[in-house]
Amino acid sequence: MIKVLVADDHPVFRDGLAMLLGSVDGFEVVGTAANGVAAVASAVELRPDVVVMDVQMPELNGVDATRRLVAEAPEVGILVLTMSEDDGTVFAAVRAGARGYLVKGAEQEEIVRAITTVASGGVVFGAALAMRVAEFFAGAPASAVAEPFPQLTAREREILDLLAAGRSNGQIAATLYLSPKTVRNTVSNVFAKLQVADRAEAIVRAREAGLGQ
């Protein structure tokens, strides 16, 4: 069971997200908070697996709340879910210790996957942000960033890219003029090389690397 705390100063969004996550099998919403101070206090008390944290909150903003929470309860994973795609905000949240960053408007499935990834110790960013984060920490322009998943063949990477874009095996076969069996076998090889358990986990890894856009 993944325990989640939702911190957001907009009651409609906060309560709606809490209700949505509470309906997901394997999730338990243990509390909500309307500002950064309450988010830190509640997380220290309740010890959720993941705090879903807004950035723009009163009393203490989400970045400072993240920094404080990482110091007081480092085992708690923090997924920032906010309106801002501004690079400064993204990088400030990452430097503060957030292990994930999504923009509000993300699909329910993407939010659920991100929380699951953060809860398991992984790091996740929305597809639109992943490459910018990689470039920032590499200190290099996009052209100089290493190609993701060097262990994959060109065909395997091509198929992973289509997986990340939401294509089914049948659609991939039609797009690349391959047999369904070839696609199935290649997908299995991709899972093995990435050491992932299933399609959803492979898609998360691929989108973190900027594939599927």
XYZ file of C-alpha atoms in Angstrom:
213
model
C 0.000 0.000 0.000
C 1.449 3.385 -1.044
C 0.625 6.109 1.476
C 0.172 9.578 -0.041
C -0.154 13.093 1.374
C -1.567 15.816 -0.925
C -0.392 19.405 -0.342
C -2.102 22.159 -2.354
C -3.697 25.464 -1.361
C -6.588 25.150 -3.822
C -9.263 23.133 -1.987
C -11.084 21.944 -5.105
C -7.905 20.606 -6.698
C -6.548 19.246 -3.410
C -9.722 17.417 -2.442
C -10.340 16.224 -5.982
C -6.838 14.785 -6.298
C -7.099 13.165 -2.856
C -10.384 11.550 -3.850
C -8.975 10.387 -7.170
C -5.855 8.850 -5.616
C -7.883 7.282 -2.831
C -9.847 5.361 -5.442
C -6.701 3.785 -6.930
C -5.981 0.217 -5.843
C -2.859 0.085 -3.698
C -3.022 3.789 -2.731
C -4.033 5.265 0.623
C -4.356 9.040 1.082
C -3.280 9.567 4.689
C -3.791 13.338 4.780
C -3.954 16.690 3.013
C -2.347 20.076 3.662
C -3.239 23.590 2.509
C 0.189 25.225 2.917
C 3.855 24.379 3.095
C 4.140 24.517 6.872
C 1.229 22.097 7.289
C 2.678 19.856 4.576
C 5.977 19.468 6.431
C 4.300 18.967 9.817
C 1.834 16.417 8.471
C 4.495 14.507 6.551
C 6.796 14.323 9.590
C 3.894 13.054 11.692
C 2.240 10.699 9.214
C 5.339 9.498 7.321
C 3.689 8.939 3.935
C 5.621 7.249 1.161
C 5.038 10.212 -1.155
C 4.002 13.850 -0.735
C 2.364 15.361 -3.824
C 3.491 18.972 -3.431
C 2.310 22.170 -5.098
C 4.868 24.983 -5.464
C 2.775 28.116 -4.975
C 1.451 27.812 -1.421
C 1.089 30.298 1.461
C 3.274 30.445 4.594
C 5.938 28.259 3.028
C 6.239 27.586 -0.692
C 6.582 24.081 -2.055
C 10.300 24.359 -2.849
C 11.199 25.466 0.685
C 8.798 22.897 2.132
C 10.529 20.229 0.062
C 13.951 21.310 1.314
C 12.760 21.266 4.936
C 11.029 17.920 4.566
C 14.058 16.280 2.957
C 16.080 17.366 5.991
C 13.515 16.172 8.543
C 12.176 13.031 6.860
C 14.511 12.025 4.010
C 12.720 8.717 3.496
C 9.594 10.547 2.265
C 9.535 10.943 -1.515
C 8.325 14.242 -2.957
C 6.524 14.633 -6.267
C 5.974 18.246 -7.284
C 2.680 18.756 -9.146
C 2.221 22.381 -10.144
C 1.224 24.792 -12.903
C 4.731 26.089 -13.567
C 6.948 24.792 -16.368
C 9.487 27.546 -15.696
C 13.013 26.135 -15.731
C 13.982 28.050 -12.598
C 11.120 26.495 -10.632
C 11.821 23.007 -11.957
C 15.518 23.137 -11.129
C 14.906 24.745 -7.724
C 12.552 21.892 -6.826
C 15.060 19.280 -7.998
C 17.894 20.924 -6.073
C 15.672 21.020 -2.986
C 15.304 17.255 -3.195
C 12.099 16.567 -5.146
C 12.246 13.190 -6.890
C 9.575 14.015 -9.434
C 8.014 16.976 -11.211
C 4.779 17.001 -13.194
C 2.706 19.849 -14.559
C -0.951 20.043 -13.561
C -3.022 18.760 -16.422
C -1.099 15.477 -16.516
C -3.323 12.462 -17.086
C -4.436 10.428 -14.064
C -2.434 7.449 -15.302
C 0.736 9.539 -15.530
C 0.268 10.893 -11.986
C -0.328 7.396 -10.614
C 2.773 6.050 -12.394
C 4.852 8.972 -11.124
C 3.769 8.436 -7.516
C 4.506 4.715 -7.817
C 7.956 5.454 -9.244
C 8.819 7.970 -6.528
C 7.540 5.613 -3.821
C 9.898 2.913 -5.086
C 12.876 5.293 -4.940
C 12.880 6.308 -8.592
C 12.963 9.719 -10.211
C 10.377 10.891 -12.729
C 9.662 13.999 -14.780
C 6.953 14.751 -17.298
C 8.079 14.077 -20.856
C 8.225 17.791 -21.680
C 10.581 18.446 -18.765
C 12.839 15.395 -18.818
C 15.225 16.526 -21.534
C 15.534 20.027 -20.059
C 16.451 18.539 -16.698
C 18.982 16.216 -18.327
C 20.538 19.129 -20.208
C 20.700 21.238 -17.066
C 22.535 18.651 -14.997
C 24.774 17.598 -17.867
C 25.684 21.224 -18.478
C 25.445 20.564 -22.197
C 23.217 21.535 -25.102
C 20.655 19.047 -26.394
C 22.934 17.936 -29.208
C 25.639 16.956 -26.725
C 23.414 14.956 -24.402
C 24.152 11.245 -24.717
C 21.549 9.195 -26.503
C 19.354 7.432 -23.941
C 19.604 3.695 -23.295
C 22.865 2.914 -25.105
C 22.311 -0.787 -24.301
C 19.439 -0.888 -26.791
C 19.771 -1.423 -30.531
C 18.442 1.242 -32.873
C 15.355 -0.883 -33.578
C 14.731 -1.513 -29.872
C 15.012 2.210 -29.124
C 12.635 2.969 -32.004
C 10.065 0.562 -30.612
C 10.526 1.926 -27.073
C 9.889 5.417 -28.429
C 6.599 4.241 -29.941
C 5.683 2.464 -26.693
C 6.253 5.712 -24.820
C 3.996 7.477 -27.315
C 1.186 5.134 -26.287
C 1.193 2.805 -29.303
C -0.004 -0.787 -28.947
C 2.055 -3.700 -30.261
C -0.286 -3.940 -33.236
C 0.104 -0.262 -34.062
C 3.889 -0.526 -33.744
C 3.910 -3.503 -36.104
C 1.875 -1.570 -38.670
C 4.001 1.575 -38.341
C 7.323 -0.227 -38.751
C 6.091 -2.905 -41.183
C 7.065 -5.686 -38.792
C 5.281 -8.870 -37.806
C 3.414 -8.835 -34.468
C 5.689 -11.655 -33.278
C 8.807 -9.612 -34.035
C 7.386 -6.666 -32.106
C 6.474 -8.877 -29.133
C 9.962 -10.376 -29.033
C 11.632 -6.983 -29.343
C 9.463 -5.522 -26.577
C 10.479 -8.442 -24.344
C 14.140 -7.742 -25.119
C 13.640 -4.080 -24.219
C 12.054 -5.017 -20.887
C 14.973 -7.342 -20.104
C 17.652 -4.798 -21.019
C 15.961 -2.000 -19.063
C 15.294 -4.402 -16.167
C 11.632 -3.377 -15.973
C 8.707 -5.607 -15.054
C 6.075 -4.440 -17.483
C 4.960 -2.018 -20.177
C 3.981 0.745 -17.746
C 7.403 0.788 -16.099
C 9.132 0.817 -19.484
C 7.013 3.785 -20.573
C 7.921 5.693 -17.395
C 11.640 5.087 -18.003
C 11.328 6.098 -21.647
C 9.420 9.299 -20.916
C 11.920 10.246 -18.220
C 14.533 10.096 -20.971
C 12.461 12.265 -23.298
C 11.142 9.544 -25.606
C 7.560 9.337 -26.825
C 7.140 13.042 -27.527
